[in-house]
Coordinates of C-alpha atoms and ligand atoms in Angstrom, one line a residue:
X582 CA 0.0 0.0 0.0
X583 CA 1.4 3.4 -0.8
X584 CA 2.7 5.2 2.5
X585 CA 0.5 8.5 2.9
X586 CA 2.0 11.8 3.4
X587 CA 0.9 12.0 7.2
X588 CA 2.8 8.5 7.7
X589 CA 5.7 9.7 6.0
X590 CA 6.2 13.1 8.1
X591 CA 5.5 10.4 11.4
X592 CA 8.5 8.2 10.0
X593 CA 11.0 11.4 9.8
X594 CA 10.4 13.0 12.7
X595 CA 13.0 12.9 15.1
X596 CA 12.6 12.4 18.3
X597 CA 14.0 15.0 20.2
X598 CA 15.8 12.7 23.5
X599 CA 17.0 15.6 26.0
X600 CA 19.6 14.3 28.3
X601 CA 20.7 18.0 30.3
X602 CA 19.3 16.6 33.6
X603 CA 21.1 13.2 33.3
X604 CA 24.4 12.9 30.9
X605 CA 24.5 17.0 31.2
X606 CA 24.1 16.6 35.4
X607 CA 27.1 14.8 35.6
X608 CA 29.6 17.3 33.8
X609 CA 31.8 18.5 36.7
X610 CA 30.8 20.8 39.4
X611 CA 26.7 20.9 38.2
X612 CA 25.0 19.9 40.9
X613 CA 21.2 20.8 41.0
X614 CA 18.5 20.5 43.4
X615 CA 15.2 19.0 43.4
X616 CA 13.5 22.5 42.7
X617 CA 16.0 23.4 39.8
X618 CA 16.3 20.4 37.9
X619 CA 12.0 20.4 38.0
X620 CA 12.7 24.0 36.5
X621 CA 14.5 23.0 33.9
X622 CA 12.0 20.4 33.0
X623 CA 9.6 22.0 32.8
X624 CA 11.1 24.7 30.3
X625 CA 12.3 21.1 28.3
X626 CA 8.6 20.9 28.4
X627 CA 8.3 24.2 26.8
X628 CA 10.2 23.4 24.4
X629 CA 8.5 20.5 23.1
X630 CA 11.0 17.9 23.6
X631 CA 9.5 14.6 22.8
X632 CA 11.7 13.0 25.8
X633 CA 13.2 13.9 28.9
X634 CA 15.6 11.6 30.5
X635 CA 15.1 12.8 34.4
X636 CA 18.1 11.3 36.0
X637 CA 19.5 7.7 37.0
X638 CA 17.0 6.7 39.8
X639 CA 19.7 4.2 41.6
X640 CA 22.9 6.8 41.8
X641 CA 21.7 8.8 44.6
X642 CA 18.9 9.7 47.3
X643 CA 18.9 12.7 45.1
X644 CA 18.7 11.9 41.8
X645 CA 15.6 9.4 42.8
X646 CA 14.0 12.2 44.5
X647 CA 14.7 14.5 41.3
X648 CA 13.3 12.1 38.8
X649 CA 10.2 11.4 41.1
X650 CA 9.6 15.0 41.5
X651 CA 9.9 15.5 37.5
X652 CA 7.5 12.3 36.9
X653 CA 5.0 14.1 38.8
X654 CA 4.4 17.1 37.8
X655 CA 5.9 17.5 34.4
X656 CA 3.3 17.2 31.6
X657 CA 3.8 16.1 28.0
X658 CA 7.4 14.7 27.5
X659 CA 8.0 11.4 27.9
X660 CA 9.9 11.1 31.4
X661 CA 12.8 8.5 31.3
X662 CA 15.2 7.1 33.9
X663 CA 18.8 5.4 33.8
X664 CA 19.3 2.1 34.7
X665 CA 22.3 -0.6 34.9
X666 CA 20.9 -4.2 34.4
X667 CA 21.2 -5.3 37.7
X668 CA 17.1 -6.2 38.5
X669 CA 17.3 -3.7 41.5
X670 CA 18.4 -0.8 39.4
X671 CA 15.0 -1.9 37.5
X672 CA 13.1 -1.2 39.9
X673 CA 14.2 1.7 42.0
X674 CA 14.2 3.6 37.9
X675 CA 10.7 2.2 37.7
X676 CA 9.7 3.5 41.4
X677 CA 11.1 7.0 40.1
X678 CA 9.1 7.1 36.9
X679 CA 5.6 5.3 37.2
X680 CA 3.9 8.8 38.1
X681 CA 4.5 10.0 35.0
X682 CA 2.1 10.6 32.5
X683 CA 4.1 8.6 29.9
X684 CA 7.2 6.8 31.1
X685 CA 10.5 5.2 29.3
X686 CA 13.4 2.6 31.3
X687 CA 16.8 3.3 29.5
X688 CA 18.8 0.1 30.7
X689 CA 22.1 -0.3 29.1
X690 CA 25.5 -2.3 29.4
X691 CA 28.8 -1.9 27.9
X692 CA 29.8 -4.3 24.8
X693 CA 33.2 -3.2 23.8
X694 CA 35.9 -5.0 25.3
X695 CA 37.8 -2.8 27.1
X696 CA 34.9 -2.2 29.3
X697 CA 33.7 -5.3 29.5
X698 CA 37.2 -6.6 30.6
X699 CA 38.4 -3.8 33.1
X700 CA 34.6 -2.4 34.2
X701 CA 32.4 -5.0 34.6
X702 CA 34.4 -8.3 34.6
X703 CA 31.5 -9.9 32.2
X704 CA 32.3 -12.5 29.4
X705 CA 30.5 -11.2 26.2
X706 CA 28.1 -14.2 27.0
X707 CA 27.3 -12.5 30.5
X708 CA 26.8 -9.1 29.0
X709 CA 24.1 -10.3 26.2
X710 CA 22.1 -12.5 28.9
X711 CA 22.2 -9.1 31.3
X712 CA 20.4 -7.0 28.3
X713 CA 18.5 -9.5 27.5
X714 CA 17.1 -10.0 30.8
X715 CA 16.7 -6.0 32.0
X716 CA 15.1 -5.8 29.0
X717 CA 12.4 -8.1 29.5
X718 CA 12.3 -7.4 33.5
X719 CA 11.7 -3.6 32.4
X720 CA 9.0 -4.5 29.8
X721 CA 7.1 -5.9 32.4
X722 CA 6.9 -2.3 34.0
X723 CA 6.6 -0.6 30.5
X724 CA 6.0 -1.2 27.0
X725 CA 8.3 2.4 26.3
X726 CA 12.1 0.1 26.9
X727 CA 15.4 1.6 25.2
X728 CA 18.5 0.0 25.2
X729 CA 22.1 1.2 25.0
X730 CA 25.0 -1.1 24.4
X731 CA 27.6 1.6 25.8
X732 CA 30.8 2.4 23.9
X733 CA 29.2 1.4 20.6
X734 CA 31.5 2.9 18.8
X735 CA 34.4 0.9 19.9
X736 CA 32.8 -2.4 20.7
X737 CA 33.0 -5.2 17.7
X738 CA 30.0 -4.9 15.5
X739 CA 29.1 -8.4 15.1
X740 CA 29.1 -9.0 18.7
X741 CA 27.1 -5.7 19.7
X742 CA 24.7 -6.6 17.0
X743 CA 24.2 -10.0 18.7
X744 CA 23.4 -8.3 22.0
X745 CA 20.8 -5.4 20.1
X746 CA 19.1 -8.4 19.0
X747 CA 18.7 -10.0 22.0
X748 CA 16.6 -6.7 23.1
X749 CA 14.8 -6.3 20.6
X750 CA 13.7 -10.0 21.2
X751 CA 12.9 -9.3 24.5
X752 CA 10.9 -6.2 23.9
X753 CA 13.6 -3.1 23.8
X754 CA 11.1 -0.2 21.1
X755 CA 14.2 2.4 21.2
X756 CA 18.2 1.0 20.2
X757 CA 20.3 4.0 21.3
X758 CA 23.9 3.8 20.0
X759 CA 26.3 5.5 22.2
X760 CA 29.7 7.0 21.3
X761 CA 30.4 7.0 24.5
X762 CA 33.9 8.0 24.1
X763 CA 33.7 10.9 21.4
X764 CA 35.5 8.5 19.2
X765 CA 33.7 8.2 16.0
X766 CA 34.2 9.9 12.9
X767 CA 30.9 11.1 10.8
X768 CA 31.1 8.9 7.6
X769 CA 32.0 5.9 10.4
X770 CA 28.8 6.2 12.6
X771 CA 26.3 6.9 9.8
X772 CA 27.4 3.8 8.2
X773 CA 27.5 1.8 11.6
X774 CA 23.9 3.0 11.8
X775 CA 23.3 1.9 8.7
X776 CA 24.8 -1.1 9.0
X777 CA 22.8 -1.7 12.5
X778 CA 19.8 -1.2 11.1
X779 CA 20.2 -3.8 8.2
X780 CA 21.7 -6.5 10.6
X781 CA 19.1 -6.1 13.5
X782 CA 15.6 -7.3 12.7
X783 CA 12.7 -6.2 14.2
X784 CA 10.1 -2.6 15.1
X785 CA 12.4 -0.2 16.8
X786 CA 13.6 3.2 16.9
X787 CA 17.2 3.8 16.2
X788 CA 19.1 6.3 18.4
X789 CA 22.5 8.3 18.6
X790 CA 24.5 9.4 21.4
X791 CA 27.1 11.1 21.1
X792 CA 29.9 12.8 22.7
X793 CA 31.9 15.6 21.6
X794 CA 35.7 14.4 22.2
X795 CA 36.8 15.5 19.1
X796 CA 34.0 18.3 19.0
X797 CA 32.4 15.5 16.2
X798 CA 29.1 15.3 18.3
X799 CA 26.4 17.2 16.2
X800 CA 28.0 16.2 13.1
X801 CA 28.2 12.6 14.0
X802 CA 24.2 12.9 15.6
X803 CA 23.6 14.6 12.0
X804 CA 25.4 11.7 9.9
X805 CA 23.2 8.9 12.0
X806 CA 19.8 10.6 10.8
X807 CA 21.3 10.8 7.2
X808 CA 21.7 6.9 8.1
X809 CA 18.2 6.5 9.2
X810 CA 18.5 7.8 13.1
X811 CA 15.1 8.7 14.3
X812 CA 15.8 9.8 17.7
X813 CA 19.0 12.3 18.7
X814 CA 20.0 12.2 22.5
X815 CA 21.5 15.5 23.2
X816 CA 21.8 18.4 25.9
X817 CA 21.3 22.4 26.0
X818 CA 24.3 24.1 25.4
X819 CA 26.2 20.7 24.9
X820 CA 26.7 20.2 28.3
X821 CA 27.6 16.9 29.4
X822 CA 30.9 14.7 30.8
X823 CA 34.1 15.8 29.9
X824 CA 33.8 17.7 26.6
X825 CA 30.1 17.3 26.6
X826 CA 27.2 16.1 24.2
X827 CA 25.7 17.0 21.7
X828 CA 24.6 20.6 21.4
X829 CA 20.2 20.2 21.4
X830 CA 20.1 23.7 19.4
X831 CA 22.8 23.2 17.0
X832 CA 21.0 19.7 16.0
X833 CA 18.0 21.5 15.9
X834 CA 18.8 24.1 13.6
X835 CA 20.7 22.6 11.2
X836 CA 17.6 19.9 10.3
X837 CA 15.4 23.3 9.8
X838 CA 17.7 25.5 8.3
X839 CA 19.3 23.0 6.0
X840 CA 16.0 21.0 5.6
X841 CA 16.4 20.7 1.4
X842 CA 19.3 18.8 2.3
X843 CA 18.0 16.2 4.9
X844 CA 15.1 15.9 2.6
X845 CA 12.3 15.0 5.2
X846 CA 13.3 14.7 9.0
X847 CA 12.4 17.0 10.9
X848 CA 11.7 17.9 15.1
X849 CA 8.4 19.1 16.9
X850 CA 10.6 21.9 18.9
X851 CA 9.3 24.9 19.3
X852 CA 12.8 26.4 18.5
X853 CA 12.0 30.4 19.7
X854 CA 12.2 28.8 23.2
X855 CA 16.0 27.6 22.5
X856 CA 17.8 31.0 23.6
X857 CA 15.5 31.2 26.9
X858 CA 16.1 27.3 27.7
X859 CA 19.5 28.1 27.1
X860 CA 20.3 30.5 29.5
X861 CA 18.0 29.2 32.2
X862 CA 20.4 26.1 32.0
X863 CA 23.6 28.2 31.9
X864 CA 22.6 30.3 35.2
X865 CA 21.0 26.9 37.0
X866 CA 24.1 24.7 36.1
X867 CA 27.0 27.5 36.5
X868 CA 28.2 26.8 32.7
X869 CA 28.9 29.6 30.7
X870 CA 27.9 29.6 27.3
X871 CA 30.4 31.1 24.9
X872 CA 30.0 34.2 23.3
X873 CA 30.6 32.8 20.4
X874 CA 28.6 29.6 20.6
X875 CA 26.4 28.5 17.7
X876 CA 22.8 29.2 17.9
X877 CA 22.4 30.4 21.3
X878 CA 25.7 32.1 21.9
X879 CA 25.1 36.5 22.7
X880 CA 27.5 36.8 19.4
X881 CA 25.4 34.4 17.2
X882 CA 23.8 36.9 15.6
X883 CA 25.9 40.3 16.0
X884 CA 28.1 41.4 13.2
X885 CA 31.3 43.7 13.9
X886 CA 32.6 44.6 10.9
X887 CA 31.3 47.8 9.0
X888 CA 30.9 45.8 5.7
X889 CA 29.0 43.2 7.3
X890 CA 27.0 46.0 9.3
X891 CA 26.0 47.2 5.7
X892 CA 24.8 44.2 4.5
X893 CA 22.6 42.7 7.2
X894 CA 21.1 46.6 7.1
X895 CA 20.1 46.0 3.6
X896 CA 19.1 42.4 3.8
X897 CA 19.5 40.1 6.4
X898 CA 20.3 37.1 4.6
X899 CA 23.1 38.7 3.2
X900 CA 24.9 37.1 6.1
X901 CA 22.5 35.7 8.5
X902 CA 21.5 32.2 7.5
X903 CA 18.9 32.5 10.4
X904 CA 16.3 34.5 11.9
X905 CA 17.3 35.3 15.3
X906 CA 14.1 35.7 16.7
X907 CA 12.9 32.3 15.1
X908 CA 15.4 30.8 17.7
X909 CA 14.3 33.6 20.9
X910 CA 17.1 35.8 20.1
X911 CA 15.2 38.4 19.1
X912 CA 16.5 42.5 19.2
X913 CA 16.6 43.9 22.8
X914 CA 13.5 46.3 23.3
X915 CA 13.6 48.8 25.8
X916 CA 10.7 48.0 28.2
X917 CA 10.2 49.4 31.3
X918 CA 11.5 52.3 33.3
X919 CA 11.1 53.6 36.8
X920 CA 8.0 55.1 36.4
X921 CA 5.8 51.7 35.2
X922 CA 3.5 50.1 37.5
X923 CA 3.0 47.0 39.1
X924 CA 0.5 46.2 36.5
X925 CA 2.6 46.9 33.7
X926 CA 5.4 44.8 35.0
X927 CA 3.4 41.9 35.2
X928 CA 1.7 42.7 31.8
X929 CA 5.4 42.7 30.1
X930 CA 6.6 39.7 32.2
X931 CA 3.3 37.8 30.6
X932 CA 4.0 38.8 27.2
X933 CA 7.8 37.3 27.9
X934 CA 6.4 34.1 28.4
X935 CA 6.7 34.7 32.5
X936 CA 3.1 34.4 34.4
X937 CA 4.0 34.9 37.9
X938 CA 1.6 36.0 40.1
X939 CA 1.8 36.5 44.5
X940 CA 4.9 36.5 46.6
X941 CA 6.9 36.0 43.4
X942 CA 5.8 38.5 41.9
X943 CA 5.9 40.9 44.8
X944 CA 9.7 39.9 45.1
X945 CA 10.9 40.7 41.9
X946 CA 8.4 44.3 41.2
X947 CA 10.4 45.2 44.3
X948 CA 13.9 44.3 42.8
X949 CA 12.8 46.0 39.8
X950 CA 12.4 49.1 41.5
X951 CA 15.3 49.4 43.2
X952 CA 17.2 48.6 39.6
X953 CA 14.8 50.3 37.8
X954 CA 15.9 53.7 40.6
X955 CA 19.3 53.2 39.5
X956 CA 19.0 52.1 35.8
X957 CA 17.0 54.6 33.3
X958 CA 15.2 51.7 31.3
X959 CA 15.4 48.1 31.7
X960 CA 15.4 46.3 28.4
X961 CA 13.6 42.6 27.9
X962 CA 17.2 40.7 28.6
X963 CA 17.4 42.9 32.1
X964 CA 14.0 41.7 33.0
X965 CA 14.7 38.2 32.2
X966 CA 17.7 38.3 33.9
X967 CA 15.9 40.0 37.3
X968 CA 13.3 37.2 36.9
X969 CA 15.6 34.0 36.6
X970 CA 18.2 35.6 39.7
X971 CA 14.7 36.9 41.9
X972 CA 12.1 34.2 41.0
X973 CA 13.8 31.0 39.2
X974 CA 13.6 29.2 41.9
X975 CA 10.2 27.3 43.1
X976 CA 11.6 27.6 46.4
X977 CA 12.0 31.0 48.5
X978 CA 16.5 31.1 49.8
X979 CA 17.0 31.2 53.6
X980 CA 19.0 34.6 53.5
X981 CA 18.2 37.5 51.6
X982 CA 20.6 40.9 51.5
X983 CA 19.2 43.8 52.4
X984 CA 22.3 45.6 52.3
X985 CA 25.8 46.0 50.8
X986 CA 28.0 48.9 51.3
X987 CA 31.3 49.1 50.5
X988 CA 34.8 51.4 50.6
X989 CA 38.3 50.9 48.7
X990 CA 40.4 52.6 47.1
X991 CA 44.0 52.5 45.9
X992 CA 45.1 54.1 50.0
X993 CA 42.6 52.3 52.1
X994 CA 42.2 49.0 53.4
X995 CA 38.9 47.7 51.5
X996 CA 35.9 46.8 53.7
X997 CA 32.0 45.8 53.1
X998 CA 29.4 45.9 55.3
X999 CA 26.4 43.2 54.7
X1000 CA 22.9 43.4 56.2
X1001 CA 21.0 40.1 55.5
X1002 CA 17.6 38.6 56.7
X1003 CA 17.1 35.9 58.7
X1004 CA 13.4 34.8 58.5
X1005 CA 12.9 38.5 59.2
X1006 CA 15.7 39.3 61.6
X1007 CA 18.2 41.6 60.3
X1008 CA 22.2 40.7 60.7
X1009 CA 24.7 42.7 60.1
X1010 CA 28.6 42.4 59.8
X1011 CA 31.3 44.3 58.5
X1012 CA 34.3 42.7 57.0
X1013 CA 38.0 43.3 55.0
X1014 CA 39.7 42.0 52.1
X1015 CA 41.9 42.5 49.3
X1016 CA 39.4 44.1 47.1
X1017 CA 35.9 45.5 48.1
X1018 CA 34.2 42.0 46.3
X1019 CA 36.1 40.0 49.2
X1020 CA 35.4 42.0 52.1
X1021 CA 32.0 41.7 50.7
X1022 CA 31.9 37.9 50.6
X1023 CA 33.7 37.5 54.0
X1024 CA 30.7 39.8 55.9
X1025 CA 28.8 37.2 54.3
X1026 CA 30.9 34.3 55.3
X1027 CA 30.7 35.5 59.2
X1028 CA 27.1 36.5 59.0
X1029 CA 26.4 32.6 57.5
X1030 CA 28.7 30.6 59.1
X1031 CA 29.5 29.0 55.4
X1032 CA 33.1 28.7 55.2
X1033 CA 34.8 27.4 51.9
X1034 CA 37.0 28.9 48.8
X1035 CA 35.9 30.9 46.2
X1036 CA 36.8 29.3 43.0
X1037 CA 35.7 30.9 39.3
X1038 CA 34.6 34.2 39.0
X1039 CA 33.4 36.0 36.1
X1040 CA 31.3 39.1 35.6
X1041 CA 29.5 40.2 32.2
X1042 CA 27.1 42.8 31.3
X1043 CA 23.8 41.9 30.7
X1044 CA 23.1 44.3 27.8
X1045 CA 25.8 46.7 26.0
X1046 CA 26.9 49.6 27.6
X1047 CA 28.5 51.7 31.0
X1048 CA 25.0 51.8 32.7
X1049 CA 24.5 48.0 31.6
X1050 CA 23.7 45.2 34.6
X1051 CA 26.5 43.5 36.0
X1052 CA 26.1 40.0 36.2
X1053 CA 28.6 37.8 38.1
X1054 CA 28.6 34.2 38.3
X1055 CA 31.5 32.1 40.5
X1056 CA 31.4 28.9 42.1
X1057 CA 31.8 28.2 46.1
X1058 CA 33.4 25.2 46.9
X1059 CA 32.8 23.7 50.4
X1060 CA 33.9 20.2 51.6
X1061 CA 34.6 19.5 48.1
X1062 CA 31.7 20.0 46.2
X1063 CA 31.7 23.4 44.2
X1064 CA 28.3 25.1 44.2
X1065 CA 27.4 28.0 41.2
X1066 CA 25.7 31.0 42.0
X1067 CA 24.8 34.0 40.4
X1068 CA 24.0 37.9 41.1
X1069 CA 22.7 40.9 39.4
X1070 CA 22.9 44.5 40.2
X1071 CA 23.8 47.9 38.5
X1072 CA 26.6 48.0 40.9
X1073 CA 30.0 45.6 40.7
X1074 CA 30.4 44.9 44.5
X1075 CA 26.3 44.7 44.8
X1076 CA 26.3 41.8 42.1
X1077 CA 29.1 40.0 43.5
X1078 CA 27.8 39.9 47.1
X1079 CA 24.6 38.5 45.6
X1080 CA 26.3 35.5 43.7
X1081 CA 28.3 34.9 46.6
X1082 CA 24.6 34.7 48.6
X1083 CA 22.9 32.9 46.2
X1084 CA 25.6 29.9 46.0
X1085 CA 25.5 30.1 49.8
X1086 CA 21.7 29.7 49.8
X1087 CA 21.6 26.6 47.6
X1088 CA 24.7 24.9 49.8
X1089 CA 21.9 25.5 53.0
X1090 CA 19.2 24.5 50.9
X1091 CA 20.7 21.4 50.1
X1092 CA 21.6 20.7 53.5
X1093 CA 17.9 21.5 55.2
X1094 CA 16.7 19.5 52.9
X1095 CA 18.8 16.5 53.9
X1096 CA 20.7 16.0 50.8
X1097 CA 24.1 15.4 49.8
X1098 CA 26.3 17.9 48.2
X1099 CA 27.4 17.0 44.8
X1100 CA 31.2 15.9 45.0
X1101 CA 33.6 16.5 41.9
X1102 CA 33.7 12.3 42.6
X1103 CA 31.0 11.5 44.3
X1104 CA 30.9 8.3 46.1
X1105 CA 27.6 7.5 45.0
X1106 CA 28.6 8.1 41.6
X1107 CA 28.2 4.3 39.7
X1108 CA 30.9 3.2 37.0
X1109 CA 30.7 3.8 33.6
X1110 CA 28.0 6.9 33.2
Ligands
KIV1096 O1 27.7 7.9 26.9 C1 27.0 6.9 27.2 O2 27.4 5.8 26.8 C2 25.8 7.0 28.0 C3 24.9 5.8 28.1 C4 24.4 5.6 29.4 C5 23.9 5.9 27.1 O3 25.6 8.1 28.5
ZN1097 ZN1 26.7 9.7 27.5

């Protein structure tokens, strides 16, 4: 029977497999809490991924809790978890997920050598009756079951194919193939694909995974859906272990702008969400996003030299292959000033895509005037910027600054003087340091009791220009775990202090709340992911 047009859209559309609050989780130093990683779910949402794998259920108290929380609430994506083959693993991913609306179990194993001799000790024999049997043992929780022979790339294809077989036999509907290593070259893993999907029989979906080593992640994600690929794991801003994964928004963008090329699949994102998903995920995880960076990146779209001024001012697409505001990075308007009301503040913030209403609201018109007292217009990237620092988080911080004073200068010994709030007591401490920024964060140290190194430390503006928003980010380390934290004021020291706080507050956030601090290694952390 002739394939209809609506079938053949369905067969190339690729599903969009977001791995940020998983693979992208356990890049170094990102370390986020129940209420931030349902945050950045539920922007995923937003975005129309099709999948959103929540976390690895067995690794932690906290990354069970995390994935729960997202199966819960988070409507619309298919919610996935992690899991090793060991039956237990099974369950406790299947405990994490069952609430969800729709739910997935990603088991996998490793199947080349190397990691089948030094990490798991398995005979190949061992490691295809494993899948096999987490593969059926899931499919009795769910008929949504993926499997992942890790290190695809470098494990012998025969053998690897034997072991996809064996899960597709016992029920696995999604075959991810991982280049776990970064290793692959593009021609090489679209013809493995290729060659995967002649050799292994059976209804599935095939997958890539793919890690940028070499920086070959989005090309090699792009060669696999040349080779038939109909799902793309991949992560905002290409975070993700060691050189990361591959880059959500470059994918993305390259199937819609280059679409005559791919000649059919395309992705259900709603891609004028990918700028705003981006930097939500930047501020949450502490990882900068270059200026430069493709898509999302402040400089995608700006254009320095005169000649190329001239051109884009007669035509665009003179030298801009996309629209900027087709991907949310649309031209900075200037939106408020000191005089606007409550009402049109929350007008503005709706028409951002920001419906806040209450306490949260109250907090951040209040922020607003004090910036807006000091700052003669606040354009839509200040706003956004006062909303994600003042009202990101689902959950109010212990400590709020009231106050920050401080007094340098090239002759005097600098010194800050911090008034915070203490479930409405005020507490005040003055403090010195080399420069006014660490006088500032040791008043803040004594008033909290928080003791630990500060590590990075970066401040950009938010918009162009001398009256522009400083916005510092840095990391706190503390018993080895390095916390982010971010702050943003019209004033240096101000924005500084308030980083400082905020990376404070989630370190005592995490601790009320009875969790564990992420470690660089953490003990908890299982082999091989
Ligand atoms: O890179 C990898 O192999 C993985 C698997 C768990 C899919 O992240
Ligand atoms: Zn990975």
């Amino acid at each position: 029977m002739a394939e209809t047009t609506a079938q053949r859209l369905e067969a190339d559309r690729v599903i969009i497999f977001d791995t940020s609050l998983r693979d992208g989780e356990q890049s170094p130093g990102i370390s986020l809490d129940q209420g931030e990683k349902l945050e950045i779910a539920e922007q995923l949402a937003k975005l129309g991924v099709d999948v959103i794998e929540a976390g690895f259920p067995i690794a932690s108290q906290g990354d069970f809790e995390g994935v729960q929380a997202i199966a819960r609430a988070v409507r619309g994506p298919v919610i996935c978890g992690l899991s090793r083959t060991a039956r237990q693993d099974v369950d406790r991913c299947w405990e994490a997920i069952q609430d969800a609306e729709r739910t997935r179990i990603h088991v996998f194993i490793a199947t080349s050598e190397i990691h089948m001799k030094n990490k798991l000790r398995m005979t190949p024999e061992q490691v295809r009756s494993e899948a096999s049997s987490a593969v059926a043992h899931a499919r009795g929780y769910t008929d949504n079951v993926e499997f992942s022979p890790e290190d695809a790339s470098r494990s012998d294809f025969d053998f690897m194919c034997e072991v996809l077989q064996a899960a597709v036999d016992s029920g696995a509907t999604t075959l991810n193939i991982p280049d776990t290593v970064g290793y692959a070259i593009p021609e090489e893993f679209g013809a493995r694909i290729a060659s995967i999907r002649e050799k292994v029989k059976g209804d599935y979906i095939i997958s890539a995974h793919c890690h940028n080593d070499l920086g070959l992640a989005v090309a090699n994600s792009l060669a696999a859906i040349q080779a038939g690929a109909r799902q793309v794991e991949c992560t905002i801003n290409g975070i993700g272990e060691r050189a990361g994964n591959a880059a959500m928004e470059e994918i993305v963008m390259t199937l819609q702008t280059r679409g005559e090329f791919f000649a059919g699949p395309w992705t259900g994102i709603h891609t004028e969400e990918l700028a705003k998903t981006s930097r939500l995920v930047s501020r949450l995880t502490g990882y900068h996003v270059q200026y430069n960076k493709a898509v999302v990146g402040r400089n995608a779209f700006a254009h320095e030299a005169g000649i190329h001024q001239h051109g884009v001012l007669s035509d665009r697409e003179t030298y801009e292959i996309m629209d900027p505001t087709a991907v949310g990075q649309g031209e900075s308007k200037i939106v408020l000033g000191k005089h606007s009301g409550r009402h049109a503040f929350a007008d503005t913030l709706k028409k951002m895509g920001y419906d806040i209403h209450g306490d949260a609201l109250n907090q951040a018109f209040t922020r607003f005037k004090e910036l807006a007292d000091r700052k003669v217009n606040l354009s839509e990237e200040d706003l956004e910027a006062l909303v994600a620092e003042e009202v990101g988080d689902t959950v109010r911080y212990r400590y709020q600054l009231v106050s920050c004073d401080s007094q340098g200068g090239t002759n005097s010994t600098p010194t800050a003087t911090i008034v915070l709030d203490l479930d409405g007591e005020k507490l005040e401490a003055n403090a010195h340091g080399d420069g006014m920024v660490e006088a500032a964060c040791n008043a803040i140290k004594k008033l909290t009791g928080v003791e630990g190194r500060l590590t990075d430390y970066a401040v950009t503006s938010v918009t162009g220009g001398v009256d522009a928003l400083a916005d510092v980010a840095l990391r706190f380390e503390v018993d080895g775990a390095s916390m982010p934290g971010r702050g943003l004021s019209t004033d240096v020291v101000e924005a500084s202090a308030r980083a400082f706080l905020n990376a404070i507050n989630r370190i005592v956030r995490v601790k009320d709340t009875g969790q564990e601090l992420k470690k660089a290694n953490r003990p908890g952390s299982l082999d091989g992911v």
